[in-house]
mmCIF file of C-alpha atoms and ligand atoms in Angstrom:
data_model
loop_
_atom_site.group_PDB
_atom_site.id
_atom_site.type_symbol
_atom_site.label_atom_id
_atom_site.label_comp_id
_atom_site.label_asym_id
_atom_site.label_seq_id
_atom_site.Cartn_x
_atom_site.Cartn_y
_atom_site.Cartn_z
ATOM 1 C CA UNK A 1 77.010 147.258 81.711
ATOM 2 C CA UNK A 2 73.615 147.594 80.482
ATOM 3 C CA UNK A 3 73.137 151.073 81.667
ATOM 4 C CA UNK A 4 76.195 152.288 79.275
ATOM 5 C CA UNK A 5 74.628 150.419 76.374
ATOM 6 C CA UNK A 6 71.387 152.098 77.373
ATOM 7 C CA UNK A 7 72.939 155.443 77.433
ATOM 8 C CA UNK A 8 74.616 155.018 74.214
ATOM 9 C CA UNK A 9 71.601 153.707 72.264
ATOM 10 C CA UNK A 10 69.794 156.664 73.290
ATOM 11 C CA UNK A 11 72.310 159.034 72.097
ATOM 12 C CA UNK A 12 72.398 157.190 69.047
ATOM 13 C CA UNK A 13 68.829 156.792 68.391
ATOM 14 C CA UNK A 14 68.732 160.520 68.916
ATOM 15 C CA UNK A 15 71.185 161.519 66.279
ATOM 16 C CA UNK A 16 70.099 159.410 63.753
ATOM 17 C CA UNK A 17 65.993 159.817 64.269
ATOM 18 C CA UNK A 18 65.585 156.172 64.797
ATOM 19 C CA UNK A 19 63.071 154.314 66.423
ATOM 20 C CA UNK A 20 63.125 151.189 68.154
ATOM 21 C CA UNK A 21 60.185 148.800 67.745
ATOM 22 C CA UNK A 22 59.948 145.893 70.473
ATOM 23 C CA UNK A 23 57.739 142.674 70.399
ATOM 24 C CA UNK A 24 56.542 141.679 73.753
ATOM 25 C CA UNK A 25 58.701 138.383 73.706
ATOM 26 C CA UNK A 26 61.875 140.463 73.970
ATOM 27 C CA UNK A 27 63.948 140.595 77.053
ATOM 28 C CA UNK A 28 62.714 143.007 79.641
ATOM 29 C CA UNK A 29 65.421 145.292 79.405
ATOM 30 C CA UNK A 30 64.966 145.502 75.694
ATOM 31 C CA UNK A 31 61.270 146.435 75.959
ATOM 32 C CA UNK A 32 62.079 149.154 78.294
ATOM 33 C CA UNK A 33 64.340 150.887 75.884
ATOM 34 C CA UNK A 34 61.962 150.698 73.100
ATOM 35 C CA UNK A 35 60.089 153.334 71.795
ATOM 36 C CA UNK A 36 57.016 151.062 71.154
ATOM 37 C CA UNK A 37 56.139 147.798 72.346
ATOM 38 C CA UNK A 38 53.454 146.030 71.187
ATOM 39 C CA UNK A 39 52.128 142.661 69.331
ATOM 40 C CA UNK A 40 52.785 141.961 65.827
ATOM 41 C CA UNK A 41 49.884 143.702 64.335
ATOM 42 C CA UNK A 42 50.510 147.025 66.591
ATOM 43 C CA UNK A 43 54.043 146.897 65.329
ATOM 44 C CA UNK A 44 53.188 146.503 61.885
ATOM 45 C CA UNK A 45 50.927 149.549 62.072
ATOM 46 C CA UNK A 46 53.596 151.520 63.765
ATOM 47 C CA UNK A 47 56.151 150.867 61.265
ATOM 48 C CA UNK A 48 53.737 151.994 58.777
ATOM 49 C CA UNK A 49 53.184 155.532 60.413
ATOM 50 C CA UNK A 50 56.286 156.264 61.599
ATOM 51 C CA UNK A 51 58.263 159.413 60.798
ATOM 52 C CA UNK A 52 61.658 158.117 62.017
ATOM 53 C CA UNK A 53 64.086 157.813 59.102
ATOM 54 C CA UNK A 54 65.526 154.092 60.989
ATOM 55 C CA UNK A 55 63.532 151.662 62.088
ATOM 56 C CA UNK A 56 65.111 149.282 64.307
ATOM 57 C CA UNK A 57 63.046 146.241 64.952
ATOM 58 C CA UNK A 58 63.693 144.469 68.308
ATOM 59 C CA UNK A 59 61.954 141.230 66.888
ATOM 60 C CA UNK A 60 62.057 138.761 64.624
ATOM 61 C CA UNK A 61 62.848 138.524 60.681
ATOM 62 C CA UNK A 62 59.428 138.465 59.482
ATOM 63 C CA UNK A 63 58.441 141.324 61.357
ATOM 64 C CA UNK A 64 61.747 143.628 60.229
ATOM 65 C CA UNK A 65 60.476 142.384 56.702
ATOM 66 C CA UNK A 66 56.685 143.478 57.391
ATOM 67 C CA UNK A 67 57.963 146.691 58.345
ATOM 68 C CA UNK A 68 60.089 147.151 55.269
ATOM 69 C CA UNK A 69 57.288 146.395 52.805
ATOM 70 C CA UNK A 70 54.885 148.972 54.776
ATOM 71 C CA UNK A 71 57.337 151.441 54.707
ATOM 72 C CA UNK A 72 60.094 150.877 51.980
ATOM 73 C CA UNK A 73 61.504 154.453 52.021
ATOM 74 C CA UNK A 74 62.721 153.801 55.658
ATOM 75 C CA UNK A 75 65.966 152.325 56.502
ATOM 76 C CA UNK A 76 64.816 148.935 58.642
ATOM 77 C CA UNK A 77 67.508 147.164 60.890
ATOM 78 C CA UNK A 78 67.133 143.929 62.363
ATOM 79 C CA UNK A 79 69.765 143.499 65.328
ATOM 80 C CA UNK A 80 69.969 140.049 65.263
ATOM 81 C CA UNK A 81 70.100 138.620 61.663
ATOM 82 C CA UNK A 82 69.585 135.068 62.652
ATOM 83 C CA UNK A 83 66.553 135.733 64.379
ATOM 84 C CA UNK A 84 63.860 133.596 62.248
ATOM 85 C CA UNK A 85 60.739 131.834 63.530
ATOM 86 C CA UNK A 86 60.093 128.321 63.482
ATOM 87 C CA UNK A 87 56.526 129.032 62.444
ATOM 88 C CA UNK A 88 57.592 131.140 59.448
ATOM 89 C CA UNK A 89 60.087 128.159 58.302
ATOM 90 C CA UNK A 90 57.305 125.703 58.458
ATOM 91 C CA UNK A 91 55.787 127.412 55.502
ATOM 92 C CA UNK A 92 58.418 127.353 52.664
ATOM 93 C CA UNK A 93 57.350 129.504 49.510
ATOM 94 C CA UNK A 94 57.728 126.977 47.034
ATOM 95 C CA UNK A 95 55.974 124.062 48.849
ATOM 96 C CA UNK A 96 53.013 126.845 49.672
ATOM 97 C CA UNK A 97 53.017 127.640 46.231
ATOM 98 C CA UNK A 98 52.178 124.324 44.997
ATOM 99 C CA UNK A 99 49.534 124.095 47.269
ATOM 100 C CA UNK A 100 48.204 127.499 46.616
ATOM 101 C CA UNK A 101 47.975 126.345 42.871
ATOM 102 C CA UNK A 102 46.457 123.251 43.515
ATOM 103 C CA UNK A 103 43.394 125.228 45.126
ATOM 104 C CA UNK A 104 42.492 128.009 42.742
ATOM 105 C CA UNK A 105 39.080 128.465 44.015
ATOM 106 C CA UNK A 106 40.219 129.384 47.365
ATOM 107 C CA UNK A 107 40.884 132.774 49.329
ATOM 108 C CA UNK A 108 44.423 132.546 51.261
ATOM 109 C CA UNK A 109 44.694 133.784 54.219
ATOM 110 C CA UNK A 110 48.226 133.901 56.002
ATOM 111 C CA UNK A 111 49.651 134.803 59.303
ATOM 112 C CA UNK A 112 51.887 137.389 59.597
ATOM 113 C CA UNK A 113 54.189 134.800 60.739
ATOM 114 C CA UNK A 114 55.471 134.409 57.303
ATOM 115 C CA UNK A 115 58.134 135.349 54.846
ATOM 116 C CA UNK A 116 57.655 137.836 52.269
ATOM 117 C CA UNK A 117 57.471 135.649 49.731
ATOM 118 C CA UNK A 118 54.712 133.705 51.367
ATOM 119 C CA UNK A 119 52.697 137.098 51.843
ATOM 120 C CA UNK A 120 53.049 137.440 47.831
ATOM 121 C CA UNK A 121 50.834 134.327 47.500
ATOM 122 C CA UNK A 122 48.349 135.418 49.951
ATOM 123 C CA UNK A 123 45.071 137.538 49.704
ATOM 124 C CA UNK A 124 44.826 138.579 53.185
ATOM 125 C CA UNK A 125 47.224 138.753 56.039
ATOM 126 C CA UNK A 126 46.108 138.142 59.718
ATOM 127 C CA UNK A 127 47.881 138.262 63.006
ATOM 128 C CA UNK A 128 46.607 136.616 65.872
ATOM 129 C CA UNK A 129 44.733 139.756 67.037
ATOM 130 C CA UNK A 130 42.355 140.043 64.049
ATOM 131 C CA UNK A 131 42.441 136.232 62.543
ATOM 132 C CA UNK A 132 38.694 135.698 63.896
ATOM 133 C CA UNK A 133 37.707 138.612 62.533
ATOM 134 C CA UNK A 134 39.318 138.534 59.081
ATOM 135 C CA UNK A 135 37.740 135.165 58.290
ATOM 136 C CA UNK A 136 34.184 136.313 59.579
ATOM 137 C CA UNK A 137 34.594 139.362 57.276
ATOM 138 C CA UNK A 138 34.744 136.642 54.281
ATOM 139 C CA UNK A 139 31.548 135.607 52.591
ATOM 140 C CA UNK A 140 30.211 132.584 54.620
ATOM 141 C CA UNK A 141 30.600 130.145 51.693
ATOM 142 C CA UNK A 142 34.200 131.244 50.633
ATOM 143 C CA UNK A 143 36.556 128.465 50.580
ATOM 144 C CA UNK A 144 39.533 129.493 52.757
ATOM 145 C CA UNK A 145 43.170 128.228 52.668
ATOM 146 C CA UNK A 146 44.856 129.223 56.078
ATOM 147 C CA UNK A 147 48.514 129.015 56.688
ATOM 148 C CA UNK A 148 50.798 128.565 58.351
ATOM 149 C CA UNK A 149 49.820 127.635 61.841
ATOM 150 C CA UNK A 150 47.677 124.765 62.348
ATOM 151 C CA UNK A 151 46.681 125.461 65.959
ATOM 152 C CA UNK A 152 45.455 128.937 65.207
ATOM 153 C CA UNK A 153 43.942 127.658 61.960
ATOM 154 C CA UNK A 154 42.010 124.922 64.052
ATOM 155 C CA UNK A 155 40.935 127.404 66.580
ATOM 156 C CA UNK A 156 39.565 129.532 64.178
ATOM 157 C CA UNK A 157 37.571 127.059 62.135
ATOM 158 C CA UNK A 158 36.272 125.500 65.520
ATOM 159 C CA UNK A 159 34.924 129.154 66.333
ATOM 160 C CA UNK A 160 33.553 129.897 62.799
ATOM 161 C CA UNK A 161 32.687 126.669 61.308
ATOM 162 C CA UNK A 162 34.044 128.082 58.082
ATOM 163 C CA UNK A 163 35.295 125.536 54.953
ATOM 164 C CA UNK A 164 39.178 126.016 55.574
ATOM 165 C CA UNK A 165 42.198 124.000 54.390
ATOM 166 C CA UNK A 166 44.731 124.360 57.023
ATOM 167 C CA UNK A 167 48.755 124.256 56.442
ATOM 168 C CA UNK A 168 50.189 121.870 58.884
ATOM 169 C CA UNK A 169 52.643 124.537 60.436
ATOM 170 C CA UNK A 170 53.477 125.261 64.170
ATOM 171 C CA UNK A 171 55.613 127.412 66.456
ATOM 172 C CA UNK A 172 58.090 125.669 68.607
ATOM 173 C CA UNK A 173 57.184 127.405 71.838
ATOM 174 C CA UNK A 174 53.743 127.523 71.766
ATOM 175 C CA UNK A 175 53.677 123.695 70.758
ATOM 176 C CA UNK A 176 55.843 122.787 73.573
ATOM 177 C CA UNK A 177 53.549 123.593 76.603
ATOM 178 C CA UNK A 178 52.613 120.860 78.812
ATOM 179 C CA UNK A 179 49.040 120.701 79.696
ATOM 180 C CA UNK A 180 50.320 117.966 82.715
ATOM 181 C CA UNK A 181 52.577 120.617 84.182
ATOM 182 C CA UNK A 182 49.860 123.160 83.617
ATOM 183 C CA UNK A 183 47.239 121.202 85.082
ATOM 184 C CA UNK A 184 49.611 120.550 88.163
ATOM 185 C CA UNK A 185 50.144 124.127 88.568
ATOM 186 C CA UNK A 186 46.645 124.680 88.435
ATOM 187 C CA UNK A 187 46.302 122.278 91.539
ATOM 188 C CA UNK A 188 48.804 124.430 93.334
ATOM 189 C CA UNK A 189 47.183 127.790 92.279
ATOM 190 C CA UNK A 190 43.724 126.839 91.974
ATOM 191 C CA UNK A 191 42.315 130.671 92.240
ATOM 192 C CA UNK A 192 44.656 131.116 89.206
ATOM 193 C CA UNK A 193 43.436 131.855 85.711
ATOM 194 C CA UNK A 194 45.167 130.200 82.569
ATOM 195 C CA UNK A 195 45.771 132.203 79.787
ATOM 196 C CA UNK A 196 46.915 130.922 76.391
ATOM 197 C CA UNK A 197 47.974 132.387 73.096
ATOM 198 C CA UNK A 198 45.576 130.698 70.010
ATOM 199 C CA UNK A 199 49.059 128.939 68.725
ATOM 200 C CA UNK A 200 48.627 126.333 71.575
ATOM 201 C CA UNK A 201 47.616 123.075 70.581
ATOM 202 C CA UNK A 202 44.090 122.627 71.529
ATOM 203 C CA UNK A 203 44.366 120.524 74.769
ATOM 204 C CA UNK A 204 45.881 123.666 76.379
ATOM 205 C CA UNK A 205 43.381 125.976 74.651
ATOM 206 C CA UNK A 206 40.348 123.958 76.259
ATOM 207 C CA UNK A 207 41.901 124.148 79.543
ATOM 208 C CA UNK A 208 42.299 128.252 79.323
ATOM 209 C CA UNK A 209 40.084 130.615 80.981
ATOM 210 C CA UNK A 210 40.902 133.052 78.249
ATOM 211 C CA UNK A 211 42.315 132.973 74.537
ATOM 212 C CA UNK A 212 44.070 135.764 72.514
ATOM 213 C CA UNK A 213 47.010 137.559 71.338
ATOM 214 C CA UNK A 214 49.808 138.670 73.086
ATOM 215 C CA UNK A 215 48.118 142.186 73.236
ATOM 216 C CA UNK A 216 44.725 140.704 74.071
ATOM 217 C CA UNK A 217 46.218 138.669 76.984
ATOM 218 C CA UNK A 218 47.893 141.577 78.532
ATOM 219 C CA UNK A 219 44.683 143.675 78.290
ATOM 220 C CA UNK A 220 42.716 141.095 80.058
ATOM 221 C CA UNK A 221 45.677 140.422 82.904
ATOM 222 C CA UNK A 222 44.911 144.267 83.722
ATOM 223 C CA UNK A 223 40.902 144.286 83.296
ATOM 224 C CA UNK A 224 39.975 141.014 85.038
ATOM 225 C CA UNK A 225 39.635 140.694 88.676
ATOM 226 C CA UNK A 226 41.861 137.703 89.345
ATOM 227 C CA UNK A 227 45.002 137.962 91.218
ATOM 228 C CA UNK A 228 46.960 134.806 89.915
ATOM 229 C CA UNK A 229 47.515 133.724 86.301
ATOM 230 C CA UNK A 230 48.996 130.680 84.578
ATOM 231 C CA UNK A 231 50.475 132.362 81.133
ATOM 232 C CA UNK A 232 50.759 129.805 78.282
ATOM 233 C CA UNK A 233 52.978 131.814 75.644
ATOM 234 C CA UNK A 234 56.174 133.017 75.410
ATOM 235 C CA UNK A 235 57.592 134.315 78.947
ATOM 236 C CA UNK A 236 58.600 137.861 77.649
ATOM 237 C CA UNK A 237 54.992 139.248 77.956
ATOM 238 C CA UNK A 238 55.306 138.490 81.707
ATOM 239 C CA UNK A 239 57.154 141.751 82.231
ATOM 240 C CA UNK A 240 54.463 143.927 80.747
ATOM 241 C CA UNK A 241 51.498 142.246 82.775
ATOM 242 C CA UNK A 242 53.655 142.427 85.824
ATOM 243 C CA UNK A 243 54.605 146.126 85.118
ATOM 244 C CA UNK A 244 50.989 146.946 84.454
ATOM 245 C CA UNK A 245 49.697 144.897 87.659
ATOM 246 C CA UNK A 246 52.427 144.970 89.927
ATOM 247 C CA UNK A 247 50.294 143.654 92.706
ATOM 248 C CA UNK A 248 49.097 140.414 90.659
ATOM 249 C CA UNK A 249 51.285 136.999 90.211
ATOM 250 C CA UNK A 250 52.197 135.725 86.538
ATOM 251 C CA UNK A 251 53.278 132.214 86.520
ATOM 252 C CA UNK A 252 54.708 131.384 83.429
ATOM 253 C CA UNK A 253 53.220 128.015 81.981
ATOM 254 C CA UNK A 254 55.920 125.101 81.765
ATOM 255 C CA UNK A 255 57.283 123.297 78.795
ATOM 256 C CA UNK A 256 57.524 119.616 78.483
ATOM 257 C CA UNK A 257 61.083 119.950 79.285
ATOM 258 C CA UNK A 258 61.190 119.497 82.708
ATOM 259 C CA UNK A 259 64.139 120.966 83.381
ATOM 260 C CA UNK A 260 62.543 124.621 82.127
ATOM 261 C CA UNK A 261 60.118 126.678 84.076
ATOM 262 C CA UNK A 262 58.999 128.543 81.182
ATOM 263 C CA UNK A 263 59.024 128.887 77.847
ATOM 264 C CA UNK A 264 61.537 131.290 75.836
ATOM 265 C CA UNK A 265 61.678 131.964 72.013
ATOM 266 C CA UNK A 266 65.207 130.963 71.170
ATOM 267 C CA UNK A 267 65.043 133.540 68.136
ATOM 268 C CA UNK A 268 63.181 136.804 69.999
ATOM 269 C CA UNK A 269 66.154 136.007 72.712
ATOM 270 C CA UNK A 270 69.028 136.538 70.152
ATOM 271 C CA UNK A 271 68.329 140.113 70.454
ATOM 272 C CA UNK A 272 70.514 142.149 72.928
ATOM 273 C CA UNK A 273 71.685 145.486 74.016
ATOM 274 C CA UNK A 274 74.824 145.320 72.289
ATOM 275 C CA UNK A 275 73.481 143.959 69.238
ATOM 276 C CA UNK A 276 70.791 147.117 69.080
ATOM 277 C CA UNK A 277 73.817 149.557 69.525
ATOM 278 C CA UNK A 278 75.929 148.065 66.826
ATOM 279 C CA UNK A 279 73.311 147.698 64.388
ATOM 280 C CA UNK A 280 72.054 151.641 64.858
ATOM 281 C CA UNK A 281 75.842 152.353 64.813
ATOM 282 C CA UNK A 282 76.638 150.726 61.378
ATOM 283 C CA UNK A 283 73.316 150.987 60.116
ATOM 284 C CA UNK A 284 73.352 147.131 59.505
ATOM 285 C CA UNK A 285 72.070 144.208 59.228
ATOM 286 C CA UNK A 286 69.539 146.152 57.034
ATOM 287 C CA UNK A 287 66.525 144.330 55.195
ATOM 288 C CA UNK A 288 66.482 144.832 51.859
ATOM 289 C CA UNK A 289 63.576 143.072 49.441
ATOM 290 C CA UNK A 290 63.151 142.993 45.863
ATOM 291 C CA UNK A 291 60.354 145.514 44.767
ATOM 292 C CA UNK A 292 58.259 143.563 43.031
ATOM 293 C CA UNK A 293 57.994 140.960 45.847
ATOM 294 C CA UNK A 294 57.446 143.877 48.170
ATOM 295 C CA UNK A 295 54.738 145.385 45.877
ATOM 296 C CA UNK A 296 53.048 141.686 45.941
ATOM 297 C CA UNK A 297 53.149 141.088 49.688
ATOM 298 C CA UNK A 298 52.270 144.737 50.838
ATOM 299 C CA UNK A 299 48.934 144.114 48.916
ATOM 300 C CA UNK A 300 47.931 141.187 50.874
ATOM 301 C CA UNK A 301 49.192 143.167 54.432
ATOM 302 C CA UNK A 302 47.402 146.367 53.283
ATOM 303 C CA UNK A 303 43.886 144.434 53.156
ATOM 304 C CA UNK A 304 44.468 142.937 56.513
ATOM 305 C CA UNK A 305 44.764 146.967 57.556
ATOM 306 C CA UNK A 306 41.763 148.033 55.809
ATOM 307 C CA UNK A 307 39.537 145.431 57.140
ATOM 308 C CA UNK A 308 41.171 145.972 60.723
ATOM 309 C CA UNK A 309 40.469 149.626 60.387
ATOM 310 C CA UNK A 310 36.747 149.030 59.005
ATOM 311 C CA UNK A 311 36.323 146.945 62.194
ATOM 312 C CA UNK A 312 37.770 149.518 64.516
ATOM 313 C CA UNK A 313 40.390 146.900 65.655
ATOM 314 C CA UNK A 314 43.144 149.481 65.098
HETATM 315 P P1 13P B 1 51.086 138.273 68.246
HETATM 316 O O1 13P B 1 52.336 139.328 68.541
HETATM 317 O O2 13P B 1 50.461 138.447 67.368
HETATM 318 O O3 13P B 1 50.333 137.695 69.477
HETATM 319 O O4 13P B 1 51.949 136.913 68.223
HETATM 320 C C1 13P B 1 52.920 136.204 68.522
HETATM 321 C C2 13P B 1 53.974 135.702 67.886
HETATM 322 O O5 13P B 1 54.230 134.600 67.705
HETATM 323 C C3 13P B 1 54.814 136.410 67.509
HETATM 324 O O6 13P B 1 55.964 135.902 67.073
HETATM 325 FE FE1 SF4 B 2 58.272 132.541 65.612
HETATM 326 FE FE2 SF4 B 2 57.278 131.258 67.835
HETATM 327 FE FE3 SF4 B 2 58.896 132.559 68.166
HETATM 328 FE FE4 SF4 B 2 56.987 133.760 67.779
HETATM 329 S S1 SF4 B 2 57.532 132.417 69.442
HETATM 330 S S2 SF4 B 2 58.852 134.361 66.489
HETATM 331 S S3 SF4 B 2 55.969 132.461 66.349
HETATM 332 S S4 SF4 B 2 59.125 130.754 67.145
#
């Protein structure tokens, strides 16, 4: 059945000069059909540079919005229109605007996992790949608002010792990892290294051997000498880890819910091959954004791109 969708998608994609960009948290079959698979920073960069007429964003809403902001002349399609993000939802634009207004002397750094309206209130966007370097690029005495992820914010604050006001948001996937169950797994596999995304809470980060964005964790798993890893981020990333290092063992870190062995993002997993086909065929659902909002949000994303280029991060 999947093969039929794959064949049809490939034909449509060619006929319409479309490109499929997929996040590492997508189902394996979707990662395999994509023209490019990456973390949120790499997806934004690809979306900005592509010559395709149509961008299908196999990911969540804020990723498709970012693609549209960076390349407004292109048609950007989101196969699952209800693919939101609990982290983006934890920072509503009206409440955030009040917070920013109450602290006019602060520079606002927001994670890419935000709505366009929040990005429009932001000075510099960041992703988990460059958050540390973006904060470090600011003068030492600069007061910083960091939103919306409290775990990433706390982690960066611990590393940099900067004055940071951190928004109290979190991602339901990374918040739900069970330290107890991770340590239990470590007992069973004492040779395993623990890899963790910085959206995980502090107790999980403390026991991690390596902390990084999805792209950084993937790279580490390829270059490191260990043979077994316990991976504390959304389980979709295991597909690329296993593909790149077939002889190694990757174990998904378990969540608090003892009936689940791994942690899936319910939004990312809404995308299916059929939905990709349907959206390409119908050229819908399409991301449509207000032009003024786009222009404001674009500024803060381009500042991230500039800093990242200067620091040779992209
Ligand atoms: P990165 O893709 O930046 O690693 O972030 C993970 C994430 O939560 C995407 O939703
Ligand atoms: Fe949002 Fe978390 Fe899902 Fe990433 S994993 S899209 S941060 S809910």
